[in-house]
Coordinates of C-alpha atoms in Angstrom, one line a residue:
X8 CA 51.5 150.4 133.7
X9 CA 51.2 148.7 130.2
X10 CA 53.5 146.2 131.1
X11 CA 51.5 145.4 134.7
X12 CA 48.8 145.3 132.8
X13 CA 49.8 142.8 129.7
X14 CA 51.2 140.8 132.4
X15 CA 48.3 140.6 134.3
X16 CA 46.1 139.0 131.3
X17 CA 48.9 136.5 130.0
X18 CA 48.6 135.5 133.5
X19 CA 44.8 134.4 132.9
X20 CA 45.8 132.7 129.8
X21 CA 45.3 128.5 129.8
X22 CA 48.7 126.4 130.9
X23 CA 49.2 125.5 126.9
X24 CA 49.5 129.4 126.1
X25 CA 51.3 130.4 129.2
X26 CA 54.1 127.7 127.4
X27 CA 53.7 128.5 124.2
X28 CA 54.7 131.9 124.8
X29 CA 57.7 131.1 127.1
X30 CA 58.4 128.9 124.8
X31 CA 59.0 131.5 122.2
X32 CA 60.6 134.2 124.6
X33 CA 63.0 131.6 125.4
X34 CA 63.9 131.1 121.6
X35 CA 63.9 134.7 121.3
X36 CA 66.5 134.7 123.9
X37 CA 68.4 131.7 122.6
X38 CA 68.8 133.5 119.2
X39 CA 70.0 136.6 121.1
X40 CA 73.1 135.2 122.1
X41 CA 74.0 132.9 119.0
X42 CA 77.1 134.1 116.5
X43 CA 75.7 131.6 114.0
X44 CA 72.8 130.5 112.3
X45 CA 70.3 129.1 115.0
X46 CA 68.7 125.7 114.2
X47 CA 65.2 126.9 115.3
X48 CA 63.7 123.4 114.6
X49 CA 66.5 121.8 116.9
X50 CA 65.6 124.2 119.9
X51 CA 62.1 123.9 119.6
X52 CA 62.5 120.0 120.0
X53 CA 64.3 120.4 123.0
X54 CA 61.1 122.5 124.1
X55 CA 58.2 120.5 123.3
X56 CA 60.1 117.2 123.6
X57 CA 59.9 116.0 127.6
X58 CA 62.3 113.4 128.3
X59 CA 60.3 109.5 128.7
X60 CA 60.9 106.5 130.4
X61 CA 62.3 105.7 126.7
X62 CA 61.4 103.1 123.6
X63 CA 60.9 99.6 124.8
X64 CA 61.0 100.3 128.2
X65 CA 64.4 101.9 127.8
X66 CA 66.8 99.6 126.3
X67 CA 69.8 100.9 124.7
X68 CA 69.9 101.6 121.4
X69 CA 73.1 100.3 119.0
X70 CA 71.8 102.3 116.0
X71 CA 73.5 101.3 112.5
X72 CA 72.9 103.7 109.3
X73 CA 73.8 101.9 106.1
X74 CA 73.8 103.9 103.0
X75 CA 75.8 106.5 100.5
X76 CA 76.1 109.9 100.6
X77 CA 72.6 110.4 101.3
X78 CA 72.8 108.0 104.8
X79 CA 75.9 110.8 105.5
X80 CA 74.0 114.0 105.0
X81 CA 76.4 115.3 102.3
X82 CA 75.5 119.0 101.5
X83 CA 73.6 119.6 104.5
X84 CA 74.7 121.9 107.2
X85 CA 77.5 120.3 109.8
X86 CA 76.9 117.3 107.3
X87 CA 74.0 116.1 109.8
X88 CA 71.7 114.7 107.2
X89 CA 69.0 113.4 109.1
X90 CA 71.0 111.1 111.7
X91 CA 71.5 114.1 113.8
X92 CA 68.0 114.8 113.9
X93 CA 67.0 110.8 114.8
X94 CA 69.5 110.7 117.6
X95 CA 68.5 113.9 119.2
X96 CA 64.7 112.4 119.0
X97 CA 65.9 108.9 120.4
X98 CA 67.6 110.6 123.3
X99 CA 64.3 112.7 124.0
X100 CA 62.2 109.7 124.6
X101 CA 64.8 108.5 126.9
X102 CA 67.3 105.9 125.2
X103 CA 71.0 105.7 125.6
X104 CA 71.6 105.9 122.1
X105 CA 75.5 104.7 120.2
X106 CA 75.5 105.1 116.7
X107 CA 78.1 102.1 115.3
X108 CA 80.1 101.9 112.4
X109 CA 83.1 102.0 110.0
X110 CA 83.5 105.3 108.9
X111 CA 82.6 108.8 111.4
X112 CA 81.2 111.5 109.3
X113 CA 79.1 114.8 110.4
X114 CA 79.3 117.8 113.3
X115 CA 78.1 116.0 115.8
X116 CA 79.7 114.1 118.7
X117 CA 78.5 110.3 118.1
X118 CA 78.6 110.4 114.4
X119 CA 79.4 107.0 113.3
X120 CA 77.8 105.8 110.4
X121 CA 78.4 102.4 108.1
X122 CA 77.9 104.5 104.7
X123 CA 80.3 105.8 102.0
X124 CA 80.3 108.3 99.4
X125 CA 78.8 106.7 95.9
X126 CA 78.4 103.3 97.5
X127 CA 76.3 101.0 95.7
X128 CA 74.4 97.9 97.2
X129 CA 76.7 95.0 96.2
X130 CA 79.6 96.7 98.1
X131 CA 77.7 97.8 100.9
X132 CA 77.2 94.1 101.8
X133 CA 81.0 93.5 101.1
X134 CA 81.4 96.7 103.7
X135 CA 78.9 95.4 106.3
X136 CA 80.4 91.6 106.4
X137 CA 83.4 93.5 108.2
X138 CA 81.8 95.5 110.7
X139 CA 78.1 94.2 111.5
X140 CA 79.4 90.9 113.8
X141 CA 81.3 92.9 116.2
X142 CA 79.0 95.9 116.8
X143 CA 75.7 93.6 116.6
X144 CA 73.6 96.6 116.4
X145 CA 69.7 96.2 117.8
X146 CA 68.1 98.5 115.0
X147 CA 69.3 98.9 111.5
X148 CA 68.4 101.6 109.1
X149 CA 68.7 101.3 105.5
X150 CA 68.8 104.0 102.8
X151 CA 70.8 102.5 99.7
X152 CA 70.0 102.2 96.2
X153 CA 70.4 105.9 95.2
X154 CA 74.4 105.6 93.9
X155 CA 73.0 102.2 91.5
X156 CA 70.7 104.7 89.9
X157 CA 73.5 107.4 89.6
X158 CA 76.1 105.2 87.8
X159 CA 74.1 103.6 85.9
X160 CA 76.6 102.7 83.5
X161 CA 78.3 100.9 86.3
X162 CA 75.0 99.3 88.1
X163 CA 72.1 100.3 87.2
X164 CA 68.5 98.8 88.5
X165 CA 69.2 95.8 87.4
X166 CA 69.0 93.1 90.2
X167 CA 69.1 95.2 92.6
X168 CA 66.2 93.0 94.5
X169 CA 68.5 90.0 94.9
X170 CA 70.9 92.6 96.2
X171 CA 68.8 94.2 98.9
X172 CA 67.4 90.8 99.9
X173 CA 70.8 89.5 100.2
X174 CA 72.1 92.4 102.5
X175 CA 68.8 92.3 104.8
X176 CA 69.6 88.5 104.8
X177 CA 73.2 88.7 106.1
X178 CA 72.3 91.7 108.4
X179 CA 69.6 89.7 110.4
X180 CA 72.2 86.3 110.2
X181 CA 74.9 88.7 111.5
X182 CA 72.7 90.2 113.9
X183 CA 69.8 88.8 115.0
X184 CA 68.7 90.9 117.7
X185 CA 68.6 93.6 115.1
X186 CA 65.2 95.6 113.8
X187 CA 65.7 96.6 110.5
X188 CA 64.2 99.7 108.5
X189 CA 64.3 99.3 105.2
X190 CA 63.7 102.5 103.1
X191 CA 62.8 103.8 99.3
X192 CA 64.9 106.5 97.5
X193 CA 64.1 110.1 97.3
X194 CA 62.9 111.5 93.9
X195 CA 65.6 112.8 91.6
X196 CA 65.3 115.9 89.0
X197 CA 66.7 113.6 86.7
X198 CA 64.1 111.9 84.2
X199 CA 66.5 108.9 83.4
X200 CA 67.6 108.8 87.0
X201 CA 63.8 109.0 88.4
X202 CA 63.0 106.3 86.3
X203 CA 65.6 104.0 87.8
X204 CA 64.4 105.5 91.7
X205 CA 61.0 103.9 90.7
X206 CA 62.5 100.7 89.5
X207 CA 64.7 100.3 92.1
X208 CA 61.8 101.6 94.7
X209 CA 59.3 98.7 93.3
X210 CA 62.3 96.0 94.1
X211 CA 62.8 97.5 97.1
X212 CA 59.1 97.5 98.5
X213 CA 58.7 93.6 96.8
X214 CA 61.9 92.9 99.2
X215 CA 60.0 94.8 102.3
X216 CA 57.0 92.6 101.8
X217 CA 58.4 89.3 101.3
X218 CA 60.2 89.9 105.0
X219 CA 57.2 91.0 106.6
X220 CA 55.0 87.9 105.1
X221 CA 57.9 86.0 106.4
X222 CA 57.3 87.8 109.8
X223 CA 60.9 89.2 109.8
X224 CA 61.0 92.2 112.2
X225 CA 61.2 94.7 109.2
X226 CA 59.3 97.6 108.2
X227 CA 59.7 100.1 105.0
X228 CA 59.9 103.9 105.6
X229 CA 58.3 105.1 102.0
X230 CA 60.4 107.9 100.9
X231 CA 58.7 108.4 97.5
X232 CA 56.0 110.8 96.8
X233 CA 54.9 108.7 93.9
X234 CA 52.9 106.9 96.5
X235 CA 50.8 109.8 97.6
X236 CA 51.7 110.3 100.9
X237 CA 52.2 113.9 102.5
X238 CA 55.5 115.3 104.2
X239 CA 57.4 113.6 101.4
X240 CA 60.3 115.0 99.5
X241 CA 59.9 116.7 96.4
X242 CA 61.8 118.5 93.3
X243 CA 62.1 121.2 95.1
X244 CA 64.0 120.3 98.4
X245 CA 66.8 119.0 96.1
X246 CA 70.1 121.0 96.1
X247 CA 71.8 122.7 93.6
X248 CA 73.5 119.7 92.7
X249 CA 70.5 117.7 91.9
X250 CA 71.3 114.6 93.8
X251 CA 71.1 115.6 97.7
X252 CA 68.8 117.7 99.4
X253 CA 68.4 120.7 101.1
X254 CA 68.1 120.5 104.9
X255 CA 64.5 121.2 104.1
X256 CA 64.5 117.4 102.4
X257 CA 67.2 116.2 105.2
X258 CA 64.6 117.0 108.0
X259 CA 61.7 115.3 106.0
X260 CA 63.6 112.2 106.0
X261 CA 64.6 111.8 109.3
X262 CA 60.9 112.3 110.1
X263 CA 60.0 109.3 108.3
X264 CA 62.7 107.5 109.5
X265 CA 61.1 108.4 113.2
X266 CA 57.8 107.8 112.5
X267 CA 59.1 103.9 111.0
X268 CA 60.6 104.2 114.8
X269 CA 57.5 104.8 116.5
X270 CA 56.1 102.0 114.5
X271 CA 58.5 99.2 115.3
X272 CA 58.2 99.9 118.7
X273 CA 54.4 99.8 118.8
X274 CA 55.0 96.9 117.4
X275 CA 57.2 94.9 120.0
X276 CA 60.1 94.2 118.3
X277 CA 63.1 96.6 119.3
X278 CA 65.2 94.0 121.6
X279 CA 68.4 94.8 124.2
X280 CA 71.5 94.7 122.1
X281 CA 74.0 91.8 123.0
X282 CA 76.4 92.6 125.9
X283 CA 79.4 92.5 123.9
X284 CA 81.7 95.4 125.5
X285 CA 80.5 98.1 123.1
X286 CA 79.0 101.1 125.7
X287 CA 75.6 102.2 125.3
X288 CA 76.5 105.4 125.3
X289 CA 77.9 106.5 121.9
X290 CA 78.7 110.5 123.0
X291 CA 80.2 109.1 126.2
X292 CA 82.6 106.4 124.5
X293 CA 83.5 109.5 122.0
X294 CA 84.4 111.8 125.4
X295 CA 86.4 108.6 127.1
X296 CA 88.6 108.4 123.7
X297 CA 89.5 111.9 123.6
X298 CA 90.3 111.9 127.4
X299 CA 92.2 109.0 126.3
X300 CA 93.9 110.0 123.6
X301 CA 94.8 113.9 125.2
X302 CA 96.3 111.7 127.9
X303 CA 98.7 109.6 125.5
X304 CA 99.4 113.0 124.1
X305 CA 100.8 114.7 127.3
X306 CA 102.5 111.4 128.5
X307 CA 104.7 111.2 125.3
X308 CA 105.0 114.9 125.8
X309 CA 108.3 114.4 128.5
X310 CA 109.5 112.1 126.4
X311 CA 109.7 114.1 123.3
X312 CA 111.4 117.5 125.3
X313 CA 114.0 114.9 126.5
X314 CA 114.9 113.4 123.1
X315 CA 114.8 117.0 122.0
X316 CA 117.7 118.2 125.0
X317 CA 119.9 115.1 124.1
X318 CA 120.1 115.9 120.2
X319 CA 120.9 119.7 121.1
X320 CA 123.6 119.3 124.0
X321 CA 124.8 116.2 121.1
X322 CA 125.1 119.6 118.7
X323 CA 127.1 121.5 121.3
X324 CA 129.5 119.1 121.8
X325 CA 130.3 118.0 118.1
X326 CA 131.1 120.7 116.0
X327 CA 129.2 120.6 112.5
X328 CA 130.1 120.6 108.7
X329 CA 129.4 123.5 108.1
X330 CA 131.7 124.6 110.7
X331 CA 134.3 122.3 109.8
X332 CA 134.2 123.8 106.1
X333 CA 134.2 127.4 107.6
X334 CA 137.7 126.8 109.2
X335 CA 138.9 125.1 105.9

């Protein structure tokens, strides 16, 4: 009678609690049949998150990260970082969403991603002059500058204005359908690191404005909390190794990197990529090369078992050394 009864006043509740509290039965339940750890945040998304008719009307979206080990999510869990996160957003709202780039990297399915461990600027340009013709991605999202300030002996601060100004340059030459998001470095725990961050952050903002006084499509996601602005990342959501963050810190920046989203779109610029055979489906064109590659597999499969027959009815017929040297 309890339960009749409970039931009977959740049933005079308002719509948005009726939800709310299916909302958490239903992670309740999901959690109930995990073997892992569950990525509440994820499934909540999922909840609260109706599909749309997608940004821009819907285009596809060719999505380029370009970056170090920060852009790849090194140390996180599944080594999602925060492009996990973005996708799953941009496919909420709608999108057909294919990440492009040189190297794959994370536990996801469309994982492709032009950054590389300890990267610096200069030879992220040198990296991106190889990839960014043929992909032509339509929006570009930059987190580099952090491996200058942690080999300094190497790199340093120094110039690094010239060198973000020349990558933006090349990017929007190589692609100009492209919408770039230019973003500042985290904090560091590091005093002499954190004062290159803010040196390289100041270069990096000058660069930002000088684009959008030129009325480049470009806008800066600020990922300092020198600037006083909340739900930034802080000492704390640093890792153990004090150069990446926590998940904590991952999921703060792919926050800003969505809200920089929002704004670009707001704004008008996000165009359709260039038709140049790439799908716009990025977890699709993954699926299609495993099919294709399982396929290969099986077909050379026949092939193999009949090699393998030849060379052992080849043994039976020709005695070997060994027993040649056993009737010696």
């Amino acid at each position: 009678m309890k339960v009749l009864s409970v039931l009977g006043r959740c049933s005079q509740l308002p719509a948005f609690y009726k939800f709310t509290i299916i909302g958490v039965f239903a992670l309740i339940l999901i959690a109930s049949f995990q073997t892992g750890p569950v990525d509440f945040r994820e499934h909540w998304d999922k909840l609260r998150r109706p599909k749309k008719n997608g940004l821009a009307d819907g285009i596809p979206l060719r999505v380029m990260f370009i970056g170090a080990s920060m852009t790849l999510g090194e140390h996180s869990t599944g080594e999602r970082g925060f492009r996990k996160q973005v996708r799953d957003w941009l496919v909420s709202q709608g999108n057909e969403v294919n990440y492009v780039g040189q190297n794959r990297y994370g536990d996801f399915l469309d994982n492709d991603v032009q950054a590389f461990g300890a990267q610096p600027i200069k030879p992220t340009l040198d990296r991106c002059k190889e990839i960014v013709p043929q992909t032509q991605p339509n929006l570009i999202l930059i987190n580099a500058g952090s491996s200058d300030c942690f080999q300094q002996n190497h790199w340093g601060p120094a110039f690094i204005l010239q060198k973000m100004r020349a990558l933006v340059d090349y990017l929007f030459e190589a692609s100009p359908r492209a919408t770039i998001i230019m973003s500042t470095i985290i904090t560091s725990p590091w005093d002499n690191v954190e004062d290159c961050v803010k040196s390289a952050n100041a270069q990096i903002r000058q660069v930002a404005a000088d684009l959008i006084r030129e009325g480049r499509p470009v806008v800066l996601a600020e990922m300092h909390h020198d600037q006083g602005l909340p739900g930034r990342v802080e000492k704390a959501h640093i890792g153990k190794d004090n150069m990446h963050p926590i998940d904590a810190g991952y999921f703060i920046m792919g926050d800003i990197f969505i809200e920089s989203i929002q704004d670009v779109e707001e704004k008008g610029w996000l165009q359709p990529p260039i038709n140049n055979g790439i799908p716009f489906d990025g977890e699709a064109e993954r699926h299609a090369e495993e099919a294709k590659s399982e396929k290969q597999i099986q077909e050379h499969k026949p092939e193999e078992h009949a090699e393998a027959g030849e060379k052992k009815a080849e043994a039976e017929v020709k005695p070997s050394n060994a027993g040649r040297r056993r009737h010696a």
